[in-house]
């Protein structure tokens, strides 16, 4: 198995709350609630660890409430090389309704100083030692500019390692200043990167191919919510459509998709086999809180029910929140 370094620059505690229906301005009684140390790169690492890989976690972590994160890393046997900074890691609230709709309330995170960022830059080369692939996931914390992020990405890319990227907001535009191995946007993020609306499947297809053709990313893994995902490389495209499942919480679905696809890549699988596996594991994920579980009793059944799409990209109005 491989050794993967997963970066999360702006981790969070995820407070997942289940309720029947969200009605703003009223009092709600939660059906269940759960507070977990998380962050997109950390979620990716947890899935990769369950798939048998060695995982190293890096990024920027608030010192004041770091203990639960370190306990998670110890329990799941993931090495931490996080740079700790002054302040508290943020809390993100995920409100999951009975029909599968999720509303996110995301905190900003601690403010990163120039000294904090320089510490990460200086530590990066030694953090990459012995690593087979790098994942960069999540938003930028306050104090880190798009240009700062782009220059750091260049360090990762220049290492010669595969760099898989899943970000949004200002960090997404940094991809224009380098060439990552794979970019994993959802429909909204792809539109944000291109700077215009993508109202139908033809627009999405053209936009993903533009990202590859522009040299910003060698590959694009486009997540489409209930319609699964598409993998673009060169002039080729593969789409996998998941089986129907009862959707409970979609928070970690995109992270699970990326981790499972990277597992397939590192295992030497074909694009079709890797995408089929990734979409099946993302479908397993949305049935509960937390990352997908490849050891689920019915995972083989889910995998068998994944359908490969037609050459015309199929989309769904249901999107996996990132």
XYZ file of C-alpha atoms in Angstrom:
322
model
C 0.000 0.000 0.000
C 0.994 3.642 -0.471
C 1.934 6.495 1.867
C -0.245 9.574 1.394
C 0.085 13.058 2.877
C -3.295 14.759 3.325
C -3.251 18.499 3.960
C -6.077 20.418 5.657
C -5.276 24.112 6.028
C -8.547 24.965 7.786
C -9.784 21.958 9.806
C -12.935 22.044 11.909
C -15.021 20.336 14.505
C -18.112 19.110 12.680
C -21.299 19.393 14.723
C -23.800 17.171 12.877
C -27.420 17.697 13.928
C -30.315 15.596 12.619
C -33.834 17.031 12.551
C -37.072 16.369 10.708
C -37.351 19.717 8.946
C -35.494 23.019 9.251
C -37.776 26.020 9.720
C -35.716 29.222 10.209
C -36.680 31.417 13.131
C -38.195 28.624 15.232
C -37.054 26.294 18.017
C -36.075 22.770 16.895
C -35.668 19.509 18.797
C -32.763 17.583 17.331
C -33.191 13.882 16.714
C -29.467 13.344 17.248
C -26.260 15.352 17.440
C -22.602 14.445 17.133
C -19.417 16.551 17.469
C -16.286 15.208 15.765
C -12.850 16.587 14.885
C -12.819 16.766 11.108
C -11.766 18.671 8.004
C -11.746 17.576 4.393
C -8.158 16.310 4.287
C -8.629 14.534 7.604
C -11.762 12.828 6.274
C -9.857 11.757 3.151
C -7.099 10.372 5.344
C -9.540 8.350 7.451
C -10.925 6.634 4.359
C -7.458 5.942 2.957
C -6.392 4.494 6.311
C -9.418 2.154 6.276
C -8.350 1.065 2.813
C -4.960 0.020 4.163
C -2.724 2.970 3.285
C -0.252 4.777 5.520
C -1.524 8.302 6.172
C 0.297 11.455 7.252
C -1.822 14.514 8.078
C -0.615 18.099 7.754
C -1.846 21.662 7.682
C -2.656 24.311 10.292
C -4.378 23.439 13.584
C -5.589 25.708 16.409
C -3.573 25.010 19.548
C -6.314 25.791 22.085
C -8.516 22.803 21.217
C -6.076 20.474 19.442
C -6.342 17.568 21.915
C -9.421 15.851 20.363
C -7.732 15.952 16.950
C -4.598 14.291 18.271
C -6.727 11.648 19.988
C -8.457 10.910 16.663
C -5.099 10.669 14.876
C -3.782 8.275 17.541
C -6.913 6.127 17.508
C -6.952 5.797 13.720
C -3.159 5.412 13.458
C -2.496 8.482 11.322
C 0.725 10.453 11.743
C 0.312 14.182 12.414
C 2.707 16.823 11.101
C 0.259 19.700 11.649
C 1.683 23.127 12.412
C -0.133 24.374 15.510
C -1.143 28.055 15.602
C -2.565 30.385 18.226
C -6.325 30.214 18.715
C -9.076 27.636 18.395
C -9.981 25.437 15.464
C -13.413 26.440 14.151
C -16.755 24.644 14.518
C -18.874 23.847 11.439
C -22.548 23.046 11.998
C -24.231 20.572 9.641
C -28.037 20.519 9.826
C -29.280 17.310 8.192
C -33.016 17.053 7.497
C -34.989 13.829 7.100
C -35.238 14.261 3.313
C -31.431 14.364 2.972
C -31.053 18.131 2.614
C -28.041 19.502 4.523
C -27.494 23.138 5.545
C -23.938 24.151 6.470
C -22.901 26.901 8.886
C -19.128 27.110 8.555
C -16.887 29.092 10.895
C -13.926 31.119 9.563
C -11.086 29.454 11.471
C -8.181 31.079 13.353
C -6.298 33.927 11.671
C -2.993 32.727 10.221
C 0.026 35.000 10.681
C 2.932 35.415 8.276
C 5.088 33.504 10.775
C 2.605 30.603 10.871
C 2.594 30.378 7.081
C 6.392 30.554 6.896
C 6.589 27.702 9.397
C 4.433 25.542 7.130
C 6.510 26.467 4.069
C 9.729 25.543 5.839
C 8.290 22.248 7.107
C 6.789 21.122 3.790
C 9.900 19.546 2.155
C 10.566 17.233 5.097
C 6.852 16.432 5.431
C 6.962 15.112 1.845
C 9.756 12.631 2.595
C 8.716 9.039 1.890
C 5.333 10.044 0.466
C 3.736 8.565 -2.700
C 0.904 11.101 -3.233
C -0.393 14.377 -1.792
C -3.996 15.478 -1.187
C -4.854 19.140 -0.540
C -8.442 19.603 0.659
C -10.617 22.315 2.093
C -10.897 26.083 2.253
C -8.227 28.658 3.089
C -8.143 30.064 6.633
C -8.138 33.818 7.272
C -4.717 35.325 6.573
C -3.772 32.990 3.687
C -4.169 34.618 0.261
C -4.725 32.930 -3.087
C -1.178 33.872 -4.107
C 0.268 32.421 -0.880
C -1.618 29.220 -1.524
C -0.562 29.080 -5.184
C 3.125 29.450 -4.298
C 2.818 26.628 -1.760
C 1.030 24.453 -4.325
C 3.973 24.974 -6.683
C 6.275 23.543 -4.017
C 4.082 20.436 -3.835
C 3.835 20.079 -7.625
C 7.575 20.653 -8.109
C 8.258 17.729 -5.760
C 7.191 15.446 -8.626
C 4.528 13.740 -6.521
C 0.911 13.386 -7.692
C -1.097 16.262 -6.175
C -4.873 15.798 -5.850
C -6.794 18.930 -4.934
C -10.296 19.640 -3.585
C -10.895 23.231 -2.550
C -13.345 26.084 -2.966
C -13.584 29.859 -2.690
C -10.392 31.839 -3.126
C -8.215 28.740 -2.975
C -9.882 27.300 -6.065
C -8.439 30.011 -8.305
C -4.880 29.102 -7.293
C -5.145 26.118 -9.625
C -4.828 28.580 -12.516
C -1.208 29.240 -11.479
C 0.016 25.645 -11.615
C -0.871 22.167 -12.883
C -2.159 19.695 -10.306
C -2.654 16.013 -11.072
C -6.372 15.942 -10.313
C -8.974 18.531 -9.344
C -12.227 17.396 -7.703
C -14.890 20.111 -7.980
C -18.637 19.819 -7.670
C -20.936 21.575 -10.141
C -20.966 24.863 -8.221
C -17.183 24.921 -7.784
C -16.574 24.171 -11.451
C -18.771 27.140 -12.380
C -16.895 29.279 -9.883
C -13.550 28.323 -11.405
C -14.692 29.126 -14.950
C -16.438 32.318 -13.880
C -19.858 31.665 -15.431
C -22.979 29.565 -14.931
C -23.099 25.978 -16.192
C -26.841 25.390 -16.577
C -26.867 21.996 -18.290
C -24.877 18.806 -18.734
C -23.280 19.980 -21.974
C -21.902 23.051 -20.210
C -20.508 20.917 -17.386
C -18.847 18.560 -19.857
C -17.294 21.453 -21.795
C -16.141 23.171 -18.602
C -14.403 20.076 -17.228
C -12.665 19.557 -20.563
C -11.622 23.235 -20.548
C -9.930 22.793 -17.167
C -7.952 19.840 -18.534
C -7.244 21.557 -21.846
C -6.040 24.731 -20.112
C -3.398 22.737 -18.252
C -4.695 23.649 -14.794
C -5.234 19.999 -13.933
C -4.310 16.817 -15.750
C -7.581 15.217 -14.658
C -10.954 16.355 -13.310
C -13.135 14.262 -11.013
C -16.515 16.018 -11.108
C -18.917 15.089 -8.290
C -22.587 15.215 -9.292
C -24.445 14.329 -6.108
C -27.189 11.781 -6.762
C -25.940 11.345 -10.342
C -22.578 10.070 -9.119
C -19.377 11.388 -10.649
C -17.466 11.844 -13.914
C -13.739 11.397 -14.425
C -12.139 13.420 -17.242
C -8.649 12.765 -18.596
C -7.370 13.915 -21.978
C -10.288 13.529 -24.368
C -11.859 10.671 -22.395
C -14.700 10.754 -19.865
C -16.166 8.080 -17.596
C -19.355 8.435 -15.527
C -20.562 6.192 -12.715
C -24.116 6.407 -11.350
C -24.742 5.178 -7.781
C -27.484 2.849 -6.587
C -30.424 4.379 -4.760
C -29.846 4.605 -1.011
C -31.555 6.341 1.894
C -29.633 9.592 2.298
C -28.986 10.535 5.918
C -25.974 12.879 5.739
C -23.887 13.952 2.723
C -21.133 15.847 4.561
C -18.227 13.440 3.923
C -19.393 12.129 0.542
C -17.029 14.221 -1.580
C -14.053 13.377 0.649
C -14.915 9.678 0.459
C -15.222 9.900 -3.334
C -11.769 11.462 -3.667
C -10.094 9.028 -1.269
C -11.597 5.971 -2.960
C -10.659 7.226 -6.428
C -7.080 7.831 -5.277
C -7.012 4.327 -3.808
C -7.972 2.940 -7.220
C -5.302 5.020 -8.938
C -2.582 3.918 -6.515
C -3.738 0.305 -6.834
C -3.312 0.375 -10.621
C -7.008 -0.034 -11.411
C -8.590 1.159 -14.637
C -10.422 4.486 -14.553
C -13.739 2.650 -14.853
C -12.980 0.318 -11.960
C -11.676 3.152 -9.775
C -14.666 5.384 -10.458
C -17.147 2.558 -9.886
C -15.532 1.826 -6.511
C -15.417 5.500 -5.529
C -19.072 6.130 -6.332
C -20.142 2.991 -4.454
C -18.216 4.058 -1.355
C -19.669 7.585 -1.545
C -23.137 6.005 -1.712
C -22.305 4.016 1.414
C -21.147 7.231 3.089
C -24.366 9.224 2.697
C -26.295 6.648 4.732
C -24.704 7.832 8.014
C -22.574 10.508 9.682
C -18.853 10.290 8.897
C -16.665 8.941 6.082
C -17.556 5.914 3.975
C -16.911 2.436 5.345
C -15.398 -0.050 2.856
C -16.053 -2.812 5.414
C -19.841 -2.275 5.353
C -21.633 -5.616 5.194
C -23.444 -4.755 1.963
C -20.653 -2.859 0.204
C -20.163 -5.570 -2.440
C -23.874 -5.282 -3.244
C -23.614 -1.483 -3.565
C -20.607 -1.863 -5.856
C -22.449 -4.313 -8.090
C -25.354 -1.878 -8.476
C -23.256 1.055 -9.724
C -24.055 1.778 -13.387
C -21.635 3.265 -15.863
C -23.169 6.232 -17.689
C -23.608 6.892 -21.367
C -21.198 9.201 -23.243
C -23.685 12.057 -22.683
C -23.072 13.339 -19.156
C -26.053 12.784 -16.864
C -26.654 15.173 -13.967
C -28.857 15.421 -10.918
C -30.322 18.371 -9.055
C -29.080 16.730 -5.841
C -25.537 17.826 -5.086
C -23.133 16.430 -2.526
C -22.299 19.390 -0.258
C -18.616 20.073 0.086
